[in-house]
Short mmCIF file of C-alpha atoms in Angstrom, two decimals:
data_model
loop_
_atom_site.label_atom_id
_atom_site.label_comp_id
_atom_site.label_asym_id
_atom_site.label_seq_id
_atom_site.Cartn_x
_atom_site.Cartn_y
_atom_site.Cartn_z
CA MET A 942 121.45 71.05 212.86
CA GLU A 943 121.59 67.29 212.40
CA THR A 944 122.04 65.65 208.99
CA ILE A 945 120.46 62.43 207.76
CA GLU A 946 121.13 61.28 204.21
CA THR A 947 118.09 61.82 201.97
CA ASN A 948 117.74 61.37 198.24
CA PRO A 949 116.32 64.52 196.61
CA ARG A 950 115.38 62.75 193.38
CA GLY A 951 111.88 63.52 192.27
CA PRO A 952 109.87 65.40 189.68
CA LYS A 953 112.03 68.15 188.25
CA HIS A 954 110.92 71.74 188.48
CA LEU A 955 113.21 74.37 187.10
CA ARG A 956 113.82 77.90 188.29
CA HIS A 957 114.24 79.19 184.74
CA GLY A 958 110.52 78.91 184.01
CA PHE A 959 109.69 81.71 186.45
CA PRO A 960 110.43 85.42 186.03
CA LYS A 961 113.98 86.41 186.96
CA ASP A 962 112.80 88.59 189.84
CA PHE A 963 110.48 85.88 191.23
CA ILE A 964 111.04 85.16 194.93
CA PHE A 965 111.00 81.68 196.45
CA GLY A 966 110.90 81.42 200.22
CA THR A 967 109.34 79.91 203.29
CA ALA A 968 106.98 81.15 206.00
CA THR A 969 107.34 80.71 209.73
CA SER A 970 105.69 81.71 213.02
CA ALA A 971 107.55 82.27 216.28
CA PHE A 972 104.86 81.05 218.68
CA GLN A 973 103.94 78.05 216.57
CA GLU A 974 107.57 76.96 216.34
CA LEU A 975 108.36 77.32 220.02
CA ALA A 976 105.06 76.37 221.67
CA HIS A 977 105.88 72.67 221.96
CA CYS A 978 109.62 72.94 222.50
CA PRO A 979 111.14 72.73 226.01
CA GLY A 980 110.79 76.14 227.57
CA GLY A 981 108.28 77.33 224.96
CA GLU A 982 108.57 81.04 224.27
CA ALA A 983 111.25 81.33 226.95
CA LYS A 984 113.69 79.74 224.49
CA PRO A 985 116.42 82.25 223.55
CA SER A 986 115.03 83.88 220.42
CA SER A 987 118.40 85.07 219.18
CA ARG A 988 119.80 81.53 219.11
CA PHE A 989 116.79 80.23 217.21
CA ALA A 990 116.94 83.17 214.81
CA LYS A 991 120.60 82.57 213.99
CA SER A 992 120.10 78.83 213.56
CA GLU A 993 117.17 79.41 211.20
CA VAL A 994 119.26 81.72 209.05
CA LEU A 995 121.89 78.99 208.74
CA LEU A 996 119.25 76.34 208.08
CA SER A 997 117.73 78.44 205.33
CA ILE A 998 121.08 78.95 203.64
CA GLU A 999 121.79 75.22 203.82
CA SER A 1000 118.35 74.41 202.44
CA GLY A 1001 118.58 76.87 199.57
CA THR A 1002 115.68 78.91 200.92
CA LEU A 1003 116.75 82.51 200.70
CA ASN A 1004 113.68 84.39 201.87
CA PHE A 1005 111.55 84.52 205.00
CA VAL A 1006 108.04 85.53 205.94
CA ALA A 1007 108.47 85.90 209.69
CA PRO A 1008 106.63 87.51 212.64
CA SER A 1009 108.31 90.19 214.74
CA PRO A 1010 108.54 88.45 218.14
CA LYS A 1011 111.23 86.19 216.69
CA PHE A 1012 113.59 88.85 215.40
CA SER A 1013 115.17 91.65 217.38
CA ASN A 1014 116.69 94.75 215.83
CA ARG A 1015 120.04 92.95 215.94
CA SER A 1016 118.52 89.92 214.19
CA ALA A 1017 117.14 92.12 211.44
CA THR A 1018 120.62 93.51 210.89
CA ARG A 1019 121.96 89.98 210.44
CA LEU A 1020 119.48 89.51 207.61
CA GLN A 1021 120.75 92.44 205.55
CA GLY A 1022 120.98 91.40 201.92
CA TRP A 1023 117.95 89.11 202.33
CA GLU A 1024 114.40 89.79 201.38
CA LYS A 1025 112.39 89.50 204.58
CA ALA A 1026 108.65 90.03 204.58
CA THR A 1027 107.44 90.79 208.07
CA ASN A 1028 104.01 90.22 209.56
CA HIS A 1029 104.00 92.08 212.85
CA TYR A 1030 101.58 90.32 215.16
CA TYR A 1031 99.73 92.69 217.43
CA LYS A 1032 97.94 91.46 220.56
CA TYR A 1033 94.89 93.64 220.72
CA LYS A 1034 91.79 93.68 222.84
CA HIS A 1035 89.06 91.09 222.33
CA ASP A 1036 86.21 93.54 222.83
CA LYS A 1037 85.08 93.60 219.17
CA ARG A 1038 86.96 96.83 218.50
CA LEU A 1039 90.50 96.88 217.28
CA ASN A 1040 91.76 100.25 218.45
CA ARG A 1041 92.96 101.76 215.21
CA GLU A 1042 95.11 104.38 216.90
CA ASP A 1043 96.91 101.77 219.01
CA PHE A 1044 97.50 99.60 215.96
CA ARG A 1045 98.80 102.57 213.99
CA ASP A 1046 101.16 103.51 216.84
CA PHE A 1047 102.44 99.93 217.05
CA ALA A 1048 103.03 99.91 213.30
CA ASP A 1049 104.77 103.28 213.56
CA LEU A 1050 107.26 101.82 216.03
CA CYS A 1051 107.94 98.85 213.75
CA PHE A 1052 108.43 101.02 210.68
CA GLU A 1053 110.80 103.30 212.59
CA LYS A 1054 112.93 100.51 214.08
CA PHE A 1055 113.06 98.02 211.20
CA GLY A 1056 112.04 99.89 208.07
CA ASP A 1057 115.56 100.54 206.82
CA ARG A 1058 115.98 96.76 206.39
CA VAL A 1059 112.48 95.31 206.05
CA LYS A 1060 111.21 96.01 202.54
CA HIS A 1061 107.93 94.07 202.55
CA TRP A 1062 105.39 94.63 205.33
CA ILE A 1063 102.24 92.61 206.01
CA THR A 1064 99.78 94.37 208.30
CA LEU A 1065 97.50 91.40 209.09
CA ASN A 1066 97.70 87.68 208.41
CA GLU A 1067 94.40 85.90 207.68
CA PRO A 1068 92.01 88.43 209.26
CA TRP A 1069 89.16 86.21 207.98
CA THR A 1070 90.33 83.41 210.26
CA PHE A 1071 90.31 85.66 213.30
CA SER A 1072 86.83 87.02 212.58
CA PHE A 1073 85.20 83.77 211.51
CA TYR A 1074 86.68 81.31 213.99
CA GLY A 1075 87.15 83.74 216.87
CA TYR A 1076 83.74 85.42 216.73
CA GLY A 1077 81.61 83.18 214.51
CA LEU A 1078 82.36 79.62 215.60
CA GLY A 1079 84.27 80.54 218.73
CA THR A 1080 86.88 77.82 218.21
CA LEU A 1081 89.84 80.21 218.23
CA ALA A 1082 90.61 83.10 220.55
CA PRO A 1083 88.72 84.89 221.97
CA GLY A 1084 86.21 82.02 221.75
CA ARG A 1085 83.02 83.99 221.20
CA GLY A 1086 80.14 82.90 219.00
CA GLY A 1087 77.05 82.29 221.13
CA SER A 1088 75.97 79.14 222.95
CA SER A 1089 77.74 75.84 222.32
CA ASN A 1090 74.56 74.32 220.87
CA TYR A 1091 74.40 77.23 218.45
CA LYS A 1092 78.01 76.61 217.41
CA LEU A 1093 77.47 72.87 217.08
CA SER A 1094 74.40 73.30 214.91
CA ALA A 1095 76.16 75.73 212.59
CA LEU A 1096 79.19 73.52 212.15
CA LYS A 1097 77.23 70.30 211.71
CA GLU A 1098 75.01 71.71 209.00
CA PHE A 1099 77.29 73.90 206.99
CA MET A 1100 80.99 73.43 207.74
CA PRO A 1101 83.39 71.05 206.02
CA SER A 1102 86.50 69.72 207.65
CA SER A 1103 88.38 72.71 208.94
CA ARG A 1104 92.01 73.57 209.47
CA TYR A 1105 91.15 75.18 212.79
CA ILE A 1106 88.87 72.64 214.43
CA ASP A 1107 88.29 68.89 214.45
CA PRO A 1108 84.63 68.68 213.32
CA GLN A 1109 84.05 65.26 214.89
CA ALA A 1110 85.28 66.36 218.29
CA PHE A 1111 83.39 69.61 217.91
CA MET A 1112 80.05 67.98 217.20
CA GLN A 1113 80.39 65.26 219.82
CA LYS A 1114 81.87 67.55 222.51
CA ARG A 1115 84.52 64.90 222.84
CA THR A 1116 87.45 65.42 225.19
CA VAL A 1117 90.32 66.70 223.08
CA THR A 1118 93.32 67.90 225.04
CA THR A 1119 95.37 70.61 223.36
CA THR A 1120 97.88 73.18 224.50
CA PHE A 1121 94.90 75.41 225.20
CA GLY A 1122 93.19 72.84 227.46
CA ASP A 1123 90.25 70.49 227.09
CA LEU A 1124 88.45 71.37 223.87
CA GLY A 1125 85.32 69.52 224.96
CA LYS A 1126 85.04 71.64 228.10
CA LYS A 1127 85.62 74.79 226.13
CA LEU A 1128 82.82 73.93 223.72
CA SER A 1129 80.36 72.92 226.43
CA GLY A 1130 81.12 75.99 228.52
CA LYS A 1131 82.04 73.89 231.58
CA GLU A 1132 85.50 75.42 231.67
CA ARG A 1133 83.88 78.71 232.63
CA GLY A 1134 82.22 77.53 235.81
CA GLY A 1135 79.70 74.99 234.57
CA ASN A 1136 77.42 77.29 232.62
CA ASP A 1137 77.01 77.27 228.87
CA ASP A 1138 78.89 80.21 227.43
CA ASN A 1139 76.31 82.35 225.69
CA SER A 1140 78.64 85.28 225.07
CA GLY A 1141 78.94 86.66 221.61
CA ASP A 1142 76.71 87.36 218.66
CA PRO A 1143 77.83 85.28 215.64
CA GLY A 1144 75.40 87.13 213.40
CA THR A 1145 76.97 90.52 214.06
CA GLU A 1146 80.35 90.39 215.75
CA PRO A 1147 82.36 88.77 212.92
CA TYR A 1148 81.32 91.61 210.61
CA THR A 1149 82.18 94.26 213.21
CA VAL A 1150 85.57 92.68 213.86
CA THR A 1151 86.42 92.51 210.16
CA HIS A 1152 85.31 96.12 209.71
CA ASN A 1153 87.71 97.27 212.40
CA GLN A 1154 90.56 95.11 211.15
CA LEU A 1155 90.22 96.63 207.69
CA LEU A 1156 90.23 100.16 209.06
CA ALA A 1157 93.25 99.43 211.28
CA HIS A 1158 95.04 98.05 208.22
CA ALA A 1159 94.21 101.17 206.23
CA GLU A 1160 95.49 103.43 209.03
CA ALA A 1161 98.82 101.58 209.11
CA VAL A 1162 99.19 101.73 205.33
CA LYS A 1163 98.40 105.45 205.23
CA LEU A 1164 100.99 106.10 207.93
CA TYR A 1165 103.64 104.09 206.10
CA ARG A 1166 103.00 105.82 202.80
CA ASP A 1167 102.88 109.31 204.31
CA LYS A 1168 105.85 109.00 206.66
CA TYR A 1169 108.19 106.20 205.62
CA GLN A 1170 107.74 104.72 202.16
CA LYS A 1171 109.55 107.38 200.17
CA THR A 1172 112.72 107.19 202.26
CA GLN A 1173 112.65 103.48 203.12
CA ASP A 1174 111.61 102.32 199.64
CA GLY A 1175 109.50 99.43 200.91
CA LYS A 1176 106.12 97.93 200.11
CA ILE A 1177 103.15 97.15 202.32
CA GLY A 1178 100.22 94.77 201.96
CA ILE A 1179 97.90 92.33 203.69
CA THR A 1180 97.68 88.52 203.64
CA LEU A 1181 94.31 86.89 202.95
CA VAL A 1182 93.34 83.23 203.07
CA SER A 1183 90.84 81.51 200.81
CA ARG A 1184 90.00 78.18 199.31
CA TRP A 1185 88.68 77.93 195.78
CA PHE A 1186 85.05 76.88 195.44
CA ILE A 1187 83.57 74.75 192.66
CA PRO A 1188 79.79 74.49 192.12
CA ARG A 1189 78.73 71.02 193.20
CA THR A 1190 76.40 70.79 190.21
CA HIS A 1191 75.81 72.86 187.08
CA SER A 1192 72.60 74.26 188.56
CA THR A 1193 72.19 78.01 188.88
CA SER A 1194 71.66 77.70 192.63
CA ASP A 1195 74.98 75.90 193.13
CA ARG A 1196 76.82 78.32 190.86
CA ASN A 1197 75.44 81.18 192.93
CA ALA A 1198 76.48 79.32 196.08
CA ALA A 1199 80.07 79.13 194.84
CA GLU A 1200 80.01 82.87 194.17
CA ARG A 1201 78.67 83.54 197.67
CA ALA A 1202 81.35 81.30 199.15
CA ILE A 1203 84.17 83.28 197.56
CA ASP A 1204 82.53 86.63 198.36
CA PHE A 1205 82.07 85.73 202.04
CA THR A 1206 85.73 84.69 202.24
CA LEU A 1207 87.99 86.56 199.81
CA GLY A 1208 85.62 89.27 198.59
CA TRP A 1209 84.79 90.26 202.16
CA PHE A 1210 88.25 91.85 202.25
CA MET A 1211 89.26 92.41 198.62
CA ASP A 1212 86.17 94.43 197.70
CA PRO A 1213 86.71 97.04 200.45
CA LEU A 1214 90.43 97.16 199.61
CA THR A 1215 89.72 97.84 195.95
CA VAL A 1216 86.36 99.64 195.74
CA GLY A 1217 85.73 100.75 199.33
CA ARG A 1218 82.62 98.69 200.02
CA TYR A 1219 81.61 95.12 200.80
CA PRO A 1220 80.43 92.73 198.06
CA HIS A 1221 76.90 93.36 196.84
CA ILE A 1222 75.74 89.86 197.79
CA MET A 1223 76.92 90.38 201.38
CA ARG A 1224 75.15 93.72 201.63
CA SER A 1225 71.93 92.24 200.29
CA ILE A 1226 71.98 89.27 202.70
CA VAL A 1227 73.48 90.67 205.90
CA LYS A 1228 71.85 94.10 205.51
CA GLU A 1229 71.98 96.31 208.62
CA ARG A 1230 74.20 93.82 210.48
CA LEU A 1231 77.01 94.65 208.05
CA PRO A 1232 78.72 97.96 208.93
CA GLU A 1233 79.13 100.63 206.27
CA PHE A 1234 82.26 102.62 205.56
CA LYS A 1235 82.08 106.37 205.82
CA GLU A 1236 83.17 108.26 202.73
CA GLU A 1237 86.58 109.14 204.17
CA GLU A 1238 87.08 105.55 205.35
CA ALA A 1239 86.24 104.14 201.93
CA HIS A 1240 88.68 106.58 200.35
CA MET A 1241 91.42 105.49 202.78
CA LEU A 1242 90.72 101.79 202.13
CA LYS A 1243 90.68 101.86 198.34
CA GLY A 1244 94.07 100.85 197.03
CA SER A 1245 95.55 100.45 200.52
CA PHE A 1246 98.02 97.78 199.47
CA ASP A 1247 101.08 97.46 197.27
CA PHE A 1248 100.61 93.70 197.16
CA VAL A 1249 98.22 91.03 198.37
CA GLY A 1250 99.43 87.93 200.17
CA LEU A 1251 97.43 84.79 199.37
CA ASN A 1252 97.36 81.67 201.54
CA TYR A 1253 95.97 78.78 199.46
CA TYR A 1254 95.85 75.10 200.37
CA THR A 1255 92.79 73.39 198.94
CA THR A 1256 89.42 73.58 197.16
CA ASN A 1257 85.86 72.68 198.19
CA TYR A 1258 82.61 71.94 196.40
CA ALA A 1259 79.87 74.45 197.16
CA ALA A 1260 76.12 73.75 197.07
CA HIS A 1261 73.14 75.92 197.90
CA ALA A 1262 71.85 75.50 201.45
CA PRO A 1263 68.68 77.43 202.34
CA ASN A 1264 68.81 79.32 205.62
CA ALA A 1265 66.16 77.60 207.70
CA ASP A 1266 66.56 79.78 210.80
CA THR A 1267 66.33 83.44 209.87
CA ARG A 1268 65.38 84.38 213.45
CA ASN A 1269 68.89 83.59 214.71
CA PRO A 1270 71.32 85.04 212.18
CA HIS A 1271 74.77 83.47 212.06
CA ILE A 1272 77.72 84.17 209.79
CA VAL A 1273 77.72 80.50 208.74
CA THR A 1274 74.07 80.39 207.71
CA ASP A 1275 74.24 83.86 206.15
CA ARG A 1276 76.27 82.40 203.31
CA MET A 1277 73.66 79.74 202.51
CA VAL A 1278 76.38 77.36 201.34
CA ARG A 1279 77.00 73.71 202.12
CA TYR A 1280 80.62 72.69 201.60
CA SER A 1281 81.93 69.24 200.74
CA THR A 1282 85.18 67.57 199.75
CA GLU A 1283 83.78 64.81 197.55
CA LEU A 1284 81.26 64.30 194.78
CA ASN A 1285 79.41 61.00 194.38
CA GLY A 1286 81.87 59.38 196.73
CA VAL A 1287 84.93 60.60 194.81
CA PRO A 1288 87.25 62.98 196.73
CA ILE A 1289 87.96 66.32 195.12
CA GLY A 1290 91.19 66.14 193.17
CA ASP A 1291 90.80 62.49 192.14
CA GLU A 1292 91.10 63.49 188.51
CA ALA A 1293 92.99 66.76 188.83
CA ASN A 1294 96.06 65.25 190.45
CA ILE A 1295 96.91 62.66 187.80
CA PHE A 1296 100.10 63.32 185.90
CA ASP A 1297 100.13 63.63 182.16
CA ASN A 1298 100.87 60.21 180.60
CA ILE A 1299 104.29 61.34 179.41
CA VAL A 1300 105.25 62.43 182.90
CA ALA A 1301 103.87 59.19 184.32
CA ILE A 1302 106.24 57.25 182.10
CA ILE A 1303 109.20 59.39 183.11
CA TYR A 1304 108.40 59.33 186.81
CA PRO A 1305 106.25 56.24 187.48
CA PHE A 1306 107.21 56.09 191.16
CA TYR A 1307 106.09 59.65 191.82
CA MET A 1308 103.03 59.14 189.66
CA LEU A 1309 102.01 56.35 192.00
CA ILE A 1310 102.60 58.47 195.08
CA PHE A 1311 100.76 61.49 193.75
CA SER A 1312 97.75 59.61 192.43
CA THR A 1313 97.22 58.13 195.90
CA MET A 1314 97.88 61.31 197.89
CA LEU A 1315 94.52 63.01 197.54
CA GLN A 1316 94.60 64.08 201.16
CA GLY A 1317 97.18 65.46 203.55
CA GLY A 1318 97.50 64.53 207.20
CA SER A 1319 94.45 66.63 208.09
CA SER A 1320 90.89 65.84 207.08
CA TRP A 1321 90.39 69.27 205.48
CA LEU A 1322 93.41 69.24 203.15
CA TYR A 1323 92.52 67.62 199.84
CA VAL A 1324 95.02 68.17 197.06
CA TYR A 1325 93.63 70.21 194.17
CA PRO A 1326 96.38 72.25 192.48
CA LYS A 1327 94.12 73.34 189.61
CA GLY A 1328 92.23 75.43 192.16
CA PHE A 1329 95.45 77.38 192.63
CA THR A 1330 95.32 78.62 189.04
CA ASP A 1331 91.57 79.18 189.27
CA ILE A 1332 91.69 81.44 192.32
CA LEU A 1333 94.65 83.41 190.96
CA LEU A 1334 92.84 83.98 187.67
CA TYR A 1335 89.72 85.02 189.58
CA ILE A 1336 91.72 87.63 191.51
CA LYS A 1337 93.31 88.89 188.31
CA THR A 1338 89.97 89.19 186.51
CA LYS A 1339 87.91 90.73 189.29
CA TYR A 1340 90.52 92.89 191.01
CA LYS A 1341 92.55 94.16 188.03
CA ASN A 1342 95.59 91.91 188.38
CA PRO A 1343 97.12 93.13 191.64
CA CYS A 1344 100.63 92.19 192.70
CA ILE A 1345 100.36 88.86 194.57
CA TYR A 1346 102.73 86.95 196.80
CA VAL A 1347 101.68 83.40 197.64
CA THR A 1348 102.51 83.66 201.33
CA GLU A 1349 101.44 80.14 202.34
CA ASN A 1350 101.06 76.88 200.42
CA GLY A 1351 101.82 73.45 201.79
CA LEU A 1352 100.83 69.94 202.79
CA ASP A 1353 100.83 68.32 206.21
CA GLU A 1354 101.53 64.73 207.18
CA LYS A 1355 100.47 62.95 210.35
CA THR A 1356 103.05 62.64 213.09
CA ASP A 1357 103.91 58.97 213.53
CA ALA A 1358 106.22 58.27 216.46
CA THR A 1359 106.69 54.67 215.32
CA LEU A 1360 108.50 55.66 212.12
CA PRO A 1361 112.29 55.68 212.03
CA LEU A 1362 113.77 59.13 211.53
CA TRP A 1363 114.89 58.52 207.96
CA GLU A 1364 111.34 57.61 206.96
CA SER A 1365 109.91 60.71 208.63
CA LEU A 1366 112.32 62.77 206.55
CA SER A 1367 111.22 61.15 203.29
CA ASP A 1368 108.28 63.46 202.62
CA HIS A 1369 107.65 62.42 199.01
CA LYS A 1370 104.03 63.56 199.17
CA ARG A 1371 105.07 67.07 200.10
CA VAL A 1372 107.53 67.17 197.22
CA CYS A 1373 104.79 66.17 194.80
CA TYR A 1374 102.33 68.64 196.32
CA HIS A 1375 104.73 71.55 195.84
CA HIS A 1376 105.78 70.33 192.41
CA HIS A 1377 102.23 70.31 191.09
CA HIS A 1378 101.27 73.60 192.68
CA LEU A 1379 104.38 75.22 191.23
CA CYS A 1380 103.49 73.79 187.82
CA PHE A 1381 100.04 75.38 188.01
CA LEU A 1382 101.55 78.59 189.35
CA LYS A 1383 103.98 78.75 186.44
CA LYS A 1384 101.04 78.23 184.10
CA ALA A 1385 99.13 81.08 185.77
CA ILE A 1386 102.05 83.43 185.24
CA ARG A 1387 103.07 82.40 181.72
CA GLU A 1388 99.72 81.70 180.08
CA TYR A 1389 97.38 84.08 181.92
CA ASP A 1390 99.90 86.82 182.77
CA ILE A 1391 98.87 86.81 186.43
CA ASN A 1392 101.01 89.19 188.47
CA VAL A 1393 102.48 86.75 191.02
CA LYS A 1394 105.87 87.82 192.37
CA GLY A 1395 106.72 85.16 194.95
CA TYR A 1396 105.93 81.77 196.47
CA PHE A 1397 106.43 80.86 200.13
CA THR A 1398 105.91 77.37 201.50
CA TRP A 1399 104.18 76.67 204.77
CA SER A 1400 106.14 75.95 206.71
CA PHE A 1401 109.85 76.27 207.30
CA LEU A 1402 109.80 74.07 210.43
CA ASP A 1403 107.32 71.58 211.83
CA ASN A 1404 105.20 73.62 214.21
CA PHE A 1405 102.22 73.78 216.52
CA GLU A 1406 99.02 73.91 214.44
CA TRP A 1407 96.16 75.70 216.20
CA ALA A 1408 93.66 72.82 216.06
CA SER A 1409 95.97 69.84 215.67
CA GLY A 1410 98.90 70.72 217.90
CA VAL A 1411 101.95 68.74 216.80
CA SER A 1412 99.94 65.76 215.60
CA VAL A 1413 100.57 66.93 212.01
CA ARG A 1414 103.68 68.34 210.38
CA PHE A 1415 103.86 70.99 207.64
CA GLY A 1416 107.58 71.71 207.78
CA ASN A 1417 110.34 71.31 205.25
CA ILE A 1418 112.53 70.89 208.32
CA TYR A 1419 111.77 68.06 210.77
CA VAL A 1420 111.65 68.92 214.49
CA ASP A 1421 112.32 66.12 216.98
CA TYR A 1422 110.15 67.17 219.91
CA ASP A 1423 111.44 64.25 221.99
CA ASP A 1424 115.09 65.23 221.65
CA LYS A 1425 115.47 68.91 222.56
CA CYS A 1426 113.80 70.03 219.34
CA LYS A 1427 116.71 68.96 217.16
CA ARG A 1428 116.07 69.74 213.51
CA TYR A 1429 116.74 67.78 210.34
CA ARG A 1430 116.26 68.70 206.69
CA LYS A 1431 113.53 66.68 205.00
CA LEU A 1432 113.57 65.49 201.41
CA SER A 1433 111.43 68.51 200.45
CA ALA A 1434 114.11 70.93 201.69
CA GLU A 1435 116.75 69.13 199.64
CA TRP A 1436 114.42 69.05 196.64
CA PHE A 1437 113.86 72.79 196.74
CA LYS A 1438 117.59 73.36 196.96
CA LEU A 1439 118.39 71.01 194.08
CA HIS A 1440 115.62 71.89 191.64
CA LEU A 1441 114.36 75.40 192.35
CA LEU A 1442 117.84 76.84 192.32
CA ASN A 1443 118.62 75.08 189.05
CA GLU A 1444 118.51 77.69 186.28
CA ASP A 1445 119.78 75.39 183.54
CA SER A 1446 117.41 76.11 180.64
CA ASN A 1447 118.59 72.97 178.85
CA SER A 1448 117.36 70.64 181.58
CA GLU A 1449 114.01 68.92 181.26
CA SER A 1450 110.98 69.81 183.35
CA SER A 1451 108.20 67.48 184.39
CA CYS A 1452 105.34 70.01 184.37
CA PRO A 1453 102.51 68.55 182.25
CA GLU A 1454 101.89 71.87 180.52
CA GLU A 1455 105.53 71.92 179.40
CA THR A 1456 105.40 68.40 177.97
CA ASP A 1457 102.02 68.75 176.29
CA SER A 1458 101.43 72.18 174.82
CA ASP A 1459 97.85 71.39 173.87
CA SER A 1460 96.69 70.61 177.39
CA SER A 1461 95.78 74.17 178.40
CA ASP A 1462 94.12 76.12 175.62
CA SER A 1463 91.33 77.75 177.59
CA GLU A 1464 90.72 79.49 180.87
CA PRO A 1465 89.69 77.38 183.86
CA GLU A 1466 85.91 77.33 183.70
CA GLU A 1467 85.45 77.81 187.44
CA ALA A 1468 87.53 81.01 187.31
CA LYS A 1469 84.88 82.74 185.23
CA GLN A 1470 82.67 83.36 188.27
CA GLU A 1471 81.37 86.89 188.44
CA SER A 1472 80.08 88.52 191.59
#
């Protein structure tokens, strides 16, 4: 671990404002960390595991969300006394059916080997991403989703900038070289022998895949509760990803579009997990293409979580978009939503990210940074922390205030090889991003009594992002890919250590809601959506 002097000054955010049992931590992914380092996954996992433990202690980050390939049984023993949430990645067949019995057996092995130390289990991470991008758009493994023209049309008409695909390259079939090969060839089908790849049914397969993922999750949870939970005293849940959606206009059609957007993303999973069936709007639109749960399956699904993990990054506007091609159903057009990141030329968050005047006076430098940081390093990531409160309040209201862990939240910055190292470590924007999201999270807990128990940043280290490779960086720790993957703490890591571990109740905080008690008297209007 190399050290470069950084100055952790910045907006103050105090630990004392959160519940005493609230967990702060960071999330990581073995493959994404090692994919671009010399030797890739062949790198000795035990050495990386030990170094990350030391890095976390030095950075003041005392909790991990980590996948199993990184940690052996011995590594788990080293982490005794830590809280370690584990998402056990399972490589299953890409034939539309996730074999529930195989998944249950895999989970059984994990519970048996690690359950005496791991106290928080996550069965699946972002199952929506796998179903939608793997079987709807075909831009992630296994790359199904119909012909390339079909994919292009769907994305061009209805998709905003996406974390998992570069829309410009996608639409133009431009050559984009990634770790997975030439994206342009993949999209055109030429990589498979010159013929357009017509495999897949994007109007059916995403729904089938999600159905099987949910049932596999329920099988694993049932096994854990029946066989292990009483003696191991752990908890088990699932991690879901969703943006918040704001109606583009006050029209009824756009309000309905925002409701459909959240139902086709978050509700697609939360409704079965809480009531044993898919959202009504999905059933009315997708009809026979949407599988139904048998009575015993619905019973097994309902309540099959002790907590829900939420990955939140940004918010989109949602507008009604009529489905012009009902003969060729597609998961994208089923939603009848057009997404956007700006309104009348103004990016989302232009008003939401401005500090309160008092805070602006106290921290003018950071006010300047934050008011100009509407976007991260990726085109999809616009900064809208108010959406954080809105989506949490929505979950509380609709799903009876379940226990929530924010398992991912973060901002990326573009990799710039021309910058000196010290400047690359000065991630002021990331500090401000986390500061504001933590302010809104504190508000959600204190004012709306939302049952959030922990907050994990994405990510611990700079890593390989599925669509962007290493061209963007999310980490609190900088990775020098040109120098044997040496790692350096960024300003954000020092900031977390200095401010989040500060429990001095007499110190000042720079959260707007703590400096102006009249600023938040009512619920966020967007959070009042009903499905």
